[in-house]
Amino acid sequence: MKRNAAQHDHRKCVHTALSTAEAVCKARGEKLTPVRKRVLELVWASHRPVGAYALLDSLRADGRSAAPPTVYRALEFLLAQGLVHRVESLNAYLGCAHPAADHAAQFLICRQCGTAAELEETDIASAIDRHAKRAGFTVERRTVEAMGLCAACQTA
Amino acid sequence: MKRNAAQHDHRKCVHTALSTAEAVCKARGEKLTPVRKRVLELVWASHRPVGAYALLDSLRADGRSAAPPTVYRALEFLLAQGLVHRVESLNAYLGCAHPAADHAAQFLICRQCGTAAELEETDIASAIDRHAKRAGFTVERRTVEAMGLCAACQTA
DNA sequence: TCTTGATTGAAATAGTATAACATCCACATC
DNA sequence: GATGTGGATGTTATACTATTTCAATCAAGA
């Protein structure tokens, strides 16, 4: 296991993510097709943001026929369902830790080990919205990404 | 003039940005060479984030010999001096409104007219840092970008 | 003058993402 | 069961963003 962060039962993470996804899609009448499910599983293979072409390589390693649109279409679906997030500063994708509800997420990305933790702090979002409102600006989406060192990498 | 935001004397913006840049570089013993200065001027041609290849096209339109590294190197320098910001969610670059001091900036980007306003609200940065600290995470850089509608585009 | 280091020029390539069109499949309807 | 419809996928090509590498040039100090 490559993670530097606290050890945990990662299979449980993956399993939870996949079953939640099944439930969410079923409730919405959306189809979690095999490609989509597999891409979600691959995104959840680690707690690090993964690039689209890394996902593509993995799909191909499965023996599946795949081209860039294959993975981008799957990601588009998963993003629309809130099952994954896009990390803008890395052009990479990360499984969403709390996919059931709408939420404004923030990310803590470790420059050392690459892991990303997801926060959902409403006061960060509301601070942004408040200052935006003062400028007459209506916020629709927020990108909040902090780069630095995670707890494990600081001690090391 | 294409901006939907409040009208203003944009030549003054550009002039101020360029003279501040001269001063900042001089004070630091850094060289604001012709290419760098021209790229800064082009970035300031509007209050919208500009893509690197759009800058490249403009450099070429000047009659200057230019390749991608030309503009990326200039941008790298300007970013290092805090004279421009990179907008991660657009892969684009924006003149910094307050280049003299170190600061944590936030951006309000209008999806309609493309203009971006820069905020420098310490409480947004500190809210991020506070939650990060609770997670044992040390923040080194923050990316805060809000997408939505600016005042002008809302009324329209 | 010499030399050293930063800057720029130039060519190639890597990495990220989308467009366009064909094909297939599931499902509803007849 | 045949047919039609729309969503999903396959496939090829291309657009957009960024970096690597090495050569040439320039500026400033010894």
XYZ file of N, CA and C in Angstrom, chain B residues 18-104:
261
model
N 1.807 48.124 -15.650
C 3.155 48.088 -16.206
C 4.148 48.860 -15.340
N 3.736 50.018 -14.847
C 4.710 50.761 -14.034
C 4.948 50.068 -12.695
N 3.897 49.514 -12.131
C 4.103 48.763 -10.887
C 5.061 47.611 -11.123
N 4.877 46.933 -12.250
C 5.743 45.799 -12.571
C 7.198 46.251 -12.697
N 7.409 47.355 -13.376
C 8.773 47.901 -13.503
C 9.363 48.118 -12.114
N 8.589 48.768 -11.274
C 9.065 49.096 -9.931
C 9.374 47.843 -9.122
N 8.451 46.901 -9.166
C 8.621 45.659 -8.407
C 9.876 44.925 -8.857
N 10.052 44.807 -10.160
C 11.209 44.076 -10.675
C 12.514 44.793 -10.333
N 12.482 46.093 -10.488
C 13.680 46.865 -10.175
C 14.076 46.667 -8.712
N 13.083 46.761 -7.852
C 13.336 46.613 -6.414
C 13.909 45.245 -6.083
N 13.572 44.251 -6.877
C 14.018 42.880 -6.602
C 15.244 42.483 -7.411
N 15.694 43.378 -8.269
C 16.826 43.028 -9.109
C 16.469 42.018 -10.184
N 15.179 41.995 -10.554
C 14.742 41.083 -11.616
C 14.576 41.871 -12.907
N 14.738 41.176 -14.019
C 14.669 41.879 -15.301
C 13.319 41.738 -15.989
N 12.637 42.839 -16.158
C 11.392 42.831 -16.924
C 11.757 43.081 -18.389
N 12.145 42.002 -19.049
C 12.613 42.100 -20.443
C 11.453 42.457 -21.376
N 11.764 42.830 -22.615
C 10.700 43.196 -23.557
C 9.629 42.115 -23.717
N 10.025 40.860 -23.867
C 9.013 39.799 -24.020
C 8.127 39.746 -22.789
N 8.739 39.750 -21.632
C 7.978 39.645 -20.386
C 7.021 40.819 -20.238
N 7.532 41.987 -20.554
C 6.693 43.178 -20.432
C 5.526 43.121 -21.408
N 5.819 42.674 -22.607
C 4.766 42.599 -23.619
C 3.707 41.563 -23.227
N 4.144 40.447 -22.700
C 3.179 39.427 -22.264
C 2.319 39.977 -21.129
N 2.948 40.689 -20.214
C 2.173 41.298 -19.126
C 1.146 42.277 -19.681
N 1.577 43.064 -20.646
C 0.667 44.028 -21.266
C -0.508 43.308 -21.950
N -0.197 42.202 -22.616
C -1.244 41.442 -23.301
C -2.208 40.816 -22.298
N -1.679 40.344 -21.182
C -2.537 39.770 -20.152
C -3.490 40.842 -19.630
N -2.963 42.062 -19.547
C -3.775 43.171 -19.044
C -4.659 43.797 -20.117
N -4.627 43.259 -21.328
C -5.441 43.846 -22.395
C -6.926 43.777 -22.060
N -7.284 42.860 -21.188
C -8.670 42.770 -20.742
C -8.674 42.336 -19.290
N -9.854 42.327 -18.702
C -9.971 41.810 -17.345
C -10.473 40.372 -17.369
N -10.228 39.728 -18.494
C -10.592 38.312 -18.588
C -9.340 37.471 -18.557
N -9.411 36.306 -17.964
C -8.272 35.391 -18.045
C -7.990 35.055 -19.511
N -6.705 35.021 -19.873
C -6.299 34.779 -21.255
C -5.501 33.488 -21.334
N -5.750 32.717 -22.365
C -5.014 31.468 -22.558
C -3.620 31.718 -23.102
N -2.715 30.789 -22.821
C -1.328 30.940 -23.236
C -1.203 31.021 -24.761
N -2.018 30.273 -25.469
C -1.901 30.258 -26.918
C -2.511 31.504 -27.558
N -3.444 32.130 -26.868
C -3.947 33.423 -27.332
C -2.834 34.454 -27.201
N -2.083 34.391 -26.104
C -0.943 35.292 -25.927
C 0.090 35.033 -27.009
N 0.302 33.766 -27.303
C 1.258 33.392 -28.341
C 0.859 34.000 -29.684
N -0.428 33.892 -30.010
C -0.907 34.471 -31.262
C -0.652 35.976 -31.299
N -0.895 36.629 -30.177
C -0.674 38.082 -30.130
C 0.793 38.425 -30.313
N 1.662 37.651 -29.694
C 3.092 37.897 -29.854
C 3.479 37.765 -31.326
N 2.937 36.745 -31.960
C 3.237 36.528 -33.376
C 2.668 37.654 -34.222
N 1.492 38.136 -33.842
C 0.887 39.258 -34.569
C 1.767 40.494 -34.468
N 2.537 40.582 -33.390
C 3.491 41.689 -33.242
C 4.622 41.588 -34.265
N 4.740 40.437 -34.897
C 5.844 40.221 -35.814
C 7.025 39.567 -35.121
N 6.830 39.280 -33.836
C 7.896 38.697 -33.052
C 7.996 37.191 -33.317
N 9.175 36.667 -33.296
C 9.316 35.225 -33.364
C 8.929 34.631 -32.013
N 8.043 33.683 -32.031
C 7.555 33.151 -30.759
C 7.079 31.720 -30.906
N 7.375 30.922 -29.902
C 6.935 29.531 -29.833
C 6.326 29.339 -28.443
N 5.651 28.220 -28.201
C 5.037 28.049 -26.875
C 5.980 28.352 -25.712
N 7.219 27.873 -25.717
C 8.069 28.177 -24.566
C 8.269 29.673 -24.335
N 8.197 30.452 -25.396
C 8.342 31.897 -25.237
C 7.324 32.433 -24.236
N 6.071 32.087 -24.485
C 5.023 32.628 -23.634
C 4.993 31.934 -22.272
N 5.239 30.630 -22.250
C 5.222 29.938 -20.960
C 6.361 30.403 -20.060
N 7.491 30.736 -20.663
C 8.602 31.229 -19.838
C 8.298 32.615 -19.286
N 7.694 33.433 -20.127
C 7.324 34.764 -19.644
C 6.291 34.648 -18.521
N 5.319 33.767 -18.729
C 4.293 33.590 -17.701
C 4.897 33.050 -16.408
N 5.823 32.139 -16.543
C 6.486 31.572 -15.370
C 7.157 32.674 -14.553
N 7.849 33.559 -15.257
C 8.491 34.682 -14.580
C 7.461 35.583 -13.909
N 6.425 35.937 -14.648
C 5.416 36.855 -14.121
C 4.664 36.241 -12.943
N 4.438 34.948 -13.012
C 3.796 34.254 -11.889
C 4.705 34.283 -10.672
N 5.990 34.026 -10.898
C 6.947 34.001 -9.790
C 7.038 35.365 -9.122
N 6.894 36.421 -9.905
C 6.962 37.769 -9.345
C 5.608 38.228 -8.807
N 4.616 37.382 -8.941
C 3.293 37.757 -8.448
C 2.619 38.814 -9.301
N 3.038 38.924 -10.555
C 2.455 39.945 -11.429
C 1.247 39.427 -12.194
N 1.157 38.133 -12.324
C -0.052 37.544 -12.902
C -0.462 36.345 -12.041
N -1.722 35.970 -12.191
C -2.237 34.781 -11.538
C -2.629 33.777 -12.600
N -2.603 32.522 -12.209
C -3.129 31.483 -13.079
C -4.512 31.109 -12.583
N -5.475 31.077 -13.489
C -6.816 30.637 -13.133
C -6.917 29.161 -13.492
N -6.887 28.327 -12.465
C -6.790 26.881 -12.685
C -7.982 26.313 -13.431
N -9.164 26.803 -13.102
C -10.355 26.202 -13.692
C -10.525 26.576 -15.157
N -9.695 27.496 -15.648
C -9.783 27.896 -17.057
C -8.489 27.670 -17.811
N -7.449 27.209 -17.126
C -6.130 27.129 -17.736
C -5.798 28.457 -18.409
N -5.923 29.509 -17.652
C -5.729 30.828 -18.232
C -5.089 31.760 -17.212
N -4.680 32.936 -17.703
C -3.863 33.826 -16.891
C -4.485 35.208 -16.811
N -4.272 35.833 -15.671
C -4.936 37.093 -15.362
C -3.943 38.024 -14.692
N -3.969 39.293 -15.040
C -3.101 40.250 -14.380
C -3.450 40.361 -12.913
N -2.430 40.464 -12.078
C -2.689 40.581 -10.648
C -2.981 42.033 -10.310
N -4.040 42.213 -9.557
C -4.472 43.573 -9.245
C -3.643 44.209 -8.133
N -2.954 43.414 -7.344
C -2.202 43.938 -6.198
C -0.860 43.245 -6.064
N 0.011 43.479 -7.021
C 1.237 42.688 -7.143
C 2.312 43.001 -6.113
N 2.189 44.126 -5.433
C 3.302 44.528 -4.579
C 3.505 43.569 -3.407
N 2.414 43.133 -2.836
C 2.536 42.333 -1.610
C 2.158 40.876 -1.846
N 2.660 40.031 -0.997
C 2.207 38.644 -0.961
C 0.739 38.654 -0.587
N -0.014 37.807 -1.219
C -1.416 37.785 -0.842
C -2.068 36.500 -1.313
N -3.110 36.124 -0.617
C -3.914 34.989 -1.028
C -5.093 35.551 -1.792
